[in-house]
Amino acid sequence: MVTAAHPHPARRAVTRRPGRVRTVRHLGPNWYATVMGTAIVATAGAGLPVHVPGLRTALTAVWALALVALVALLAARAVHWTHHRDQARADLQDPAAAPFYGCLSMALLAVGGGALVVGRDWIGTPAAVALDAVLFTAGTLTGLAAAVCVPYLLVVRRRTAPAQVTPVWLLPVVAPMVSAALGPPLVPHLPAGQPRATLLLACVAMFGLSLLATLVMLPLVFGRLATGDPLPQVLTPTLFLVLGPLGQSTTAVDRFAVTAPGVLPAPFDRGFDVLAVLYGVPVMGFALLWLALASALVVRARRRGMGFAMTWWALTFPVGTCVTGAEGLARHTGLVAYEVLSVCLYALLLTAWGVAAVRTARGLLDGGLLAAPR
């Protein structure tokens, strides 16, 4: 429930107020979205079906920026929990803020996955594998905890009305889907046999966990849109969060198909090739439908005066997962249409990331994003 004393972290819009003290007291878990959005720019760009001179180096630099941002945020959040424990506990009990703890998991996973995709160019494959293993383990455990604890707190600690449902509620249950998509690249680096099969099937289990939980949550979100009051303008960009489980699940089945041969016995090793197409094609179609709907509502809110807030980062990571999903479909179907789609979606991702990054940097410099909420 949003109250005057503790408003939704997304509502901290950029305003210029000279003389305000910069503090981490109001640095909520929603800030991990900046890491997620930056890391996906690097990993999604690496799979594009185009060759641009210098692109690989640029993408590796973006991944390094995400890594630095992750370390800085982890340190700042540690200070937050040490010196502002009352605020941290209030976040956990606030149904508007608690779901953002899923972002911590996805930030860890996104940076770890990027290490194997592009980070290895600079730090070497052994270091990239070690870094990914640590971040994948930490991110997966954090994501599973968030997927259980946050819905539990929503049920037992607060009684929320249907009008209070927002797409933000999807964040905790989407985190295991990110693990499902980013775990398979680690499989070849494990000993052959049981270890590889166990990790791969654990990823498949997390795919099912997240998918079914999303199917439970999504009707609540759309029901609120169709029958309740419109979302507050500042929360309108969170409609893009629905793209996260759609694009990430399409990416996950692609990774299962690539990894399964030699890991699982026949005929299951080839069954994921069929699943990648039969599941990915219709889900990507729904993702494009939702992308059009969410874009129209964001444009409408912008025309009505929607200003910048941290919710604008919702336009980055979810769109990036659709890029990687389209890249996987292009490989499995051989259709140029999916190659074109991946390039177009990546252009949208770059635009959204550039705008959000510039506005966030400006808000940090003038203190607006870290100021006490109004």
Coordinates of N, CA and C in Angstrom, one line a residue, residues 1-118:
M1 N 0.9 -1.2 0.0 CA 0.0 0.0 0.0 C 0.9 1.2 0.0
V2 N 0.6 2.2 -0.9 CA 1.4 3.4 -1.0 C 0.9 4.4 0.1
T3 N 1.7 4.9 0.9 CA 1.4 5.8 1.9 C 2.2 7.1 1.8
A4 N 1.8 8.1 2.4 CA 2.6 9.4 2.3 C 4.0 9.2 3.0
A5 N 4.0 8.4 4.0 CA 5.3 8.2 4.7 C 6.3 7.3 3.9
H6 N 5.7 6.4 3.1 CA 6.6 5.5 2.4 C 6.0 5.2 1.0
P7 N 6.2 6.1 0.1 CA 5.6 5.9 -1.2 C 6.4 4.9 -2.0
H8 N 5.8 4.5 -3.1 CA 6.4 3.5 -4.0 C 7.7 4.1 -4.5
P9 N 8.8 3.2 -4.5 CA 10.1 3.7 -4.9 C 10.2 4.3 -6.3
A10 N 9.2 3.9 -7.1 CA 9.2 4.4 -8.5 C 8.7 5.8 -8.6
R11 N 8.1 6.3 -7.5 CA 7.5 7.6 -7.5 C 8.6 8.7 -7.3
R12 N 9.8 8.3 -7.0 CA 10.8 9.3 -6.8 C 11.3 9.9 -8.1
A13 N 10.6 10.8 -8.6 CA 10.9 11.4 -9.9 C 12.0 12.5 -9.7
V14 N 12.6 12.8 -10.9 CA 13.7 13.8 -10.9 C 13.1 15.2 -10.7
T15 N 13.5 15.8 -9.7 CA 13.2 17.3 -9.5 C 14.5 17.9 -8.9
R16 N 14.7 19.1 -9.3 CA 15.9 19.8 -8.9 C 15.7 20.6 -7.6
R17 N 16.3 20.2 -6.6 CA 16.2 20.9 -5.3 C 17.6 21.1 -4.7
P18 N 18.2 22.3 -4.9 CA 19.5 22.5 -4.5 C 19.6 22.4 -3.0
G19 N 20.8 21.9 -2.5 CA 21.0 21.8 -1.1 C 20.5 20.5 -0.4
R20 N 19.9 19.6 -1.1 CA 19.4 18.4 -0.5 C 20.6 17.5 -0.3
V21 N 20.6 16.7 0.8 CA 21.7 15.8 1.2 C 21.5 14.5 0.4
R22 N 22.5 14.1 -0.2 CA 22.5 12.8 -0.9 C 22.7 11.7 0.1
T23 N 21.9 10.7 0.2 CA 22.0 9.7 1.1 C 21.4 8.4 0.5
V24 N 21.8 7.2 1.1 CA 21.4 6.0 0.6 C 20.1 5.5 1.3
R25 N 19.6 6.3 2.2 CA 18.4 5.9 2.9 C 17.3 5.6 2.0
H26 N 17.1 6.3 0.9 CA 16.0 6.1 0.0 C 16.5 5.4 -1.3
L27 N 17.6 4.6 -1.2 CA 18.1 3.8 -2.3 C 17.4 2.5 -2.2
G28 N 16.3 2.3 -2.9 CA 15.6 1.0 -2.8 C 16.1 -0.1 -3.7
P29 N 15.5 -1.3 -3.6 CA 16.0 -2.4 -4.4 C 15.6 -2.2 -5.9
N30 N 14.7 -1.2 -6.2 CA 14.4 -1.0 -7.6 C 15.6 -0.5 -8.4
W31 N 16.6 0.0 -7.7 CA 17.8 0.5 -8.4 C 18.6 -0.6 -9.1
Y32 N 18.4 -1.9 -8.7 CA 19.0 -3.0 -9.5 C 18.6 -3.1 -10.9
A33 N 17.5 -2.5 -11.2 CA 17.0 -2.5 -12.6 C 18.0 -1.8 -13.5
T34 N 18.8 -0.8 -13.0 CA 19.8 -0.2 -13.9 C 20.8 -1.2 -14.3
V35 N 21.2 -2.1 -13.4 CA 22.2 -3.1 -13.7 C 21.6 -4.1 -14.7
M36 N 20.4 -4.5 -14.5 CA 19.8 -5.5 -15.4 C 19.7 -4.9 -16.8
G37 N 19.2 -3.6 -16.9 CA 19.0 -3.0 -18.2 C 20.3 -2.8 -18.9
T38 N 21.4 -2.5 -18.2 CA 22.7 -2.3 -18.8 C 23.3 -3.6 -19.3
A39 N 23.2 -4.7 -18.5 CA 23.8 -5.9 -18.8 C 23.1 -6.5 -20.0
I40 N 21.8 -6.4 -20.2 CA 21.1 -7.0 -21.3 C 21.5 -6.3 -22.6
V41 N 21.9 -5.0 -22.6 CA 22.4 -4.4 -23.8 C 23.6 -5.1 -24.3
A42 N 24.5 -5.6 -23.5 CA 25.7 -6.3 -23.9 C 25.4 -7.7 -24.4
T43 N 24.6 -8.5 -23.6 CA 24.3 -9.8 -24.0 C 23.4 -10.0 -25.2
A44 N 22.4 -9.1 -25.3 CA 21.5 -9.1 -26.5 C 22.3 -8.7 -27.7
G45 N 23.1 -7.7 -27.6 CA 23.9 -7.2 -28.8 C 24.8 -8.3 -29.3
A46 N 25.3 -9.2 -28.5 CA 26.3 -10.2 -28.9 C 25.7 -11.2 -29.8
G47 N 24.4 -11.4 -29.8 CA 23.7 -12.4 -30.6 C 23.1 -11.9 -31.8
L48 N 23.2 -10.6 -32.1 CA 22.6 -10.0 -33.3 C 23.2 -10.6 -34.6
P49 N 22.3 -10.8 -35.6 CA 22.8 -11.4 -36.9 C 23.4 -10.4 -37.8
V50 N 24.1 -9.5 -37.3 CA 24.8 -8.5 -38.1 C 26.2 -8.3 -37.6
H51 N 27.1 -7.9 -38.5 CA 28.5 -7.6 -38.1 C 28.8 -6.1 -38.2
V52 N 29.1 -5.5 -37.1 CA 29.5 -4.1 -37.0 C 30.8 -4.0 -36.5
P53 N 31.8 -3.4 -37.2 CA 33.2 -3.3 -36.6 C 33.2 -2.5 -35.3
G54 N 33.9 -3.1 -34.3 CA 34.0 -2.5 -33.0 C 32.8 -2.8 -32.1
L55 N 31.8 -3.5 -32.6 CA 30.6 -3.7 -31.7 C 30.9 -4.6 -30.5
R56 N 31.7 -5.6 -30.8 CA 32.0 -6.6 -29.7 C 32.8 -5.8 -28.5
T57 N 33.7 -5.0 -28.9 CA 34.4 -4.2 -27.9 C 33.5 -3.3 -27.1
A58 N 32.6 -2.6 -27.8 CA 31.6 -1.7 -27.2 C 30.7 -2.5 -26.2
L59 N 30.3 -3.7 -26.6 CA 29.4 -4.5 -25.8 C 30.1 -5.0 -24.5
T60 N 31.4 -5.3 -24.7 CA 32.2 -5.7 -23.5 C 32.3 -4.6 -22.5
A61 N 32.5 -3.4 -23.1 CA 32.6 -2.2 -22.2 C 31.3 -1.9 -21.5
V62 N 30.2 -2.2 -22.1 CA 28.9 -2.0 -21.5 C 28.7 -3.0 -20.4
W63 N 29.2 -4.3 -20.7 CA 29.1 -5.3 -19.6 C 30.0 -4.9 -18.4
A64 N 31.1 -4.4 -18.7 CA 32.0 -3.9 -17.6 C 31.4 -2.8 -16.8
L65 N 30.6 -1.9 -17.4 CA 29.9 -0.9 -16.7 C 28.8 -1.5 -15.8
A66 N 28.1 -2.5 -16.3 CA 27.1 -3.2 -15.5 C 27.8 -3.8 -14.3
L67 N 28.9 -4.4 -14.5 CA 29.6 -5.1 -13.3 C 30.0 -4.0 -12.3
V68 N 30.5 -2.9 -12.7 CA 30.9 -1.8 -11.8 C 29.6 -1.3 -11.1
A69 N 28.6 -1.1 -11.8 CA 27.3 -0.7 -11.2 C 26.8 -1.7 -10.2
L70 N 26.9 -3.0 -10.5 CA 26.5 -4.0 -9.5 C 27.2 -3.9 -8.2
V71 N 28.6 -3.8 -8.3 CA 29.4 -3.8 -7.1 C 29.1 -2.5 -6.3
A72 N 28.9 -1.4 -7.0 CA 28.6 -0.1 -6.3 C 27.2 -0.2 -5.6
L73 N 26.2 -0.8 -6.3 CA 24.9 -0.9 -5.7 C 24.9 -1.9 -4.5
L74 N 25.6 -3.0 -4.6 CA 25.7 -4.0 -3.5 C 26.3 -3.3 -2.3
A75 N 27.3 -2.5 -2.5 CA 27.9 -1.8 -1.4 C 27.0 -0.8 -0.8
A76 N 26.3 0.0 -1.7 CA 25.4 1.0 -1.2 C 24.2 0.4 -0.4
R77 N 23.7 -0.7 -1.0 CA 22.6 -1.4 -0.3 C 23.0 -2.0 1.0
A78 N 24.3 -2.4 1.1 CA 24.8 -2.9 2.4 C 24.8 -1.8 3.5
V79 N 25.2 -0.6 3.0 CA 25.1 0.5 3.9 C 23.7 0.9 4.3
H80 N 22.8 0.8 3.3 CA 21.4 1.0 3.5 C 20.9 0.1 4.7
W81 N 21.2 -1.2 4.6 CA 20.7 -2.1 5.6 C 21.4 -1.9 6.9
T82 N 22.6 -1.4 6.9 CA 23.3 -1.2 8.2 C 22.9 0.0 8.9
H83 N 22.7 1.1 8.2 CA 22.4 2.4 8.8 C 20.9 2.8 8.7
H84 N 20.1 2.2 7.8 CA 18.7 2.6 7.7 C 17.9 1.3 7.7
R85 N 18.1 0.5 8.7 CA 17.4 -0.8 8.8 C 15.8 -0.6 8.9
D86 N 15.4 0.5 9.5 CA 14.0 0.7 9.6 C 13.3 0.9 8.2
Q87 N 14.1 1.7 7.4 CA 13.6 1.9 6.0 C 13.6 0.6 5.2
A88 N 14.7 -0.2 5.4 CA 14.8 -1.5 4.7 C 13.7 -2.4 5.1
R89 N 13.3 -2.5 6.3 CA 12.2 -3.4 6.8 C 10.9 -2.9 6.3
A90 N 10.8 -1.5 6.2 CA 9.5 -1.0 5.7 C 9.3 -1.4 4.2
D91 N 10.4 -1.4 3.5 CA 10.4 -1.9 2.1 C 9.9 -3.3 1.9
L92 N 10.4 -4.2 2.8 CA 9.9 -5.6 2.8 C 8.5 -5.7 3.1
Q93 N 7.9 -4.9 3.9 CA 6.5 -5.0 4.3 C 5.6 -4.2 3.4
D94 N 6.1 -3.5 2.4 CA 5.3 -2.6 1.5 C 5.1 -3.4 0.2
P95 N 3.8 -3.7 -0.1 CA 3.6 -4.5 -1.4 C 4.0 -3.7 -2.6
A96 N 4.2 -2.4 -2.5 CA 4.6 -1.6 -3.7 C 6.1 -1.7 -3.8
A97 N 6.9 -2.0 -2.8 CA 8.3 -2.0 -2.8 C 8.9 -3.4 -2.8
A98 N 8.3 -4.3 -2.0 CA 8.9 -5.6 -1.8 C 9.1 -6.4 -3.1
P99 N 8.2 -6.3 -4.1 CA 8.5 -7.1 -5.3 C 9.8 -6.7 -6.0
F100 N 10.4 -5.5 -5.7 CA 11.6 -5.1 -6.4 C 12.8 -5.9 -5.9
Y101 N 12.6 -6.7 -4.8 CA 13.7 -7.6 -4.4 C 14.0 -8.7 -5.5
G102 N 13.1 -8.9 -6.4 CA 13.4 -9.8 -7.5 C 14.4 -9.2 -8.4
C103 N 14.6 -7.9 -8.4 CA 15.6 -7.2 -9.3 C 17.0 -7.6 -8.8
L104 N 17.2 -7.8 -7.5 CA 18.5 -8.1 -7.0 C 19.0 -9.4 -7.7
S105 N 18.1 -10.4 -7.6 CA 18.4 -11.7 -8.3 C 18.7 -11.5 -9.7
M106 N 17.9 -10.8 -10.5 CA 18.1 -10.7 -11.9 C 19.3 -9.9 -12.3
A107 N 19.7 -8.9 -11.4 CA 20.9 -8.2 -11.6 C 22.1 -9.1 -11.5
L108 N 22.2 -9.9 -10.5 CA 23.3 -10.8 -10.3 C 23.4 -11.8 -11.5
L109 N 22.2 -12.3 -11.9 CA 22.2 -13.3 -13.0 C 22.6 -12.6 -14.3
A110 N 22.1 -11.4 -14.6 CA 22.4 -10.8 -15.8 C 23.9 -10.5 -16.0
V111 N 24.5 -10.0 -14.9 CA 26.0 -9.7 -15.0 C 26.8 -11.0 -15.1
G112 N 26.4 -12.0 -14.4 CA 27.0 -13.3 -14.5 C 26.9 -13.9 -15.9
G113 N 25.7 -13.9 -16.4 CA 25.5 -14.4 -17.8 C 26.3 -13.6 -18.8
G114 N 26.4 -12.3 -18.6 CA 27.2 -11.5 -19.6 C 28.7 -11.8 -19.5
A115 N 29.2 -12.3 -18.4 CA 30.6 -12.6 -18.3 C 30.9 -13.7 -19.3
L116 N 30.1 -14.7 -19.4 CA 30.3 -15.8 -20.4 C 30.1 -15.4 -21.8
V117 N 29.2 -14.4 -22.0 CA 28.9 -14.0 -23.4 C 30.0 -13.1 -24.0
V118 N 30.3 -12.0 -23.2 CA 31.2 -11.0 -23.7 C 32.3 -10.7 -22.7

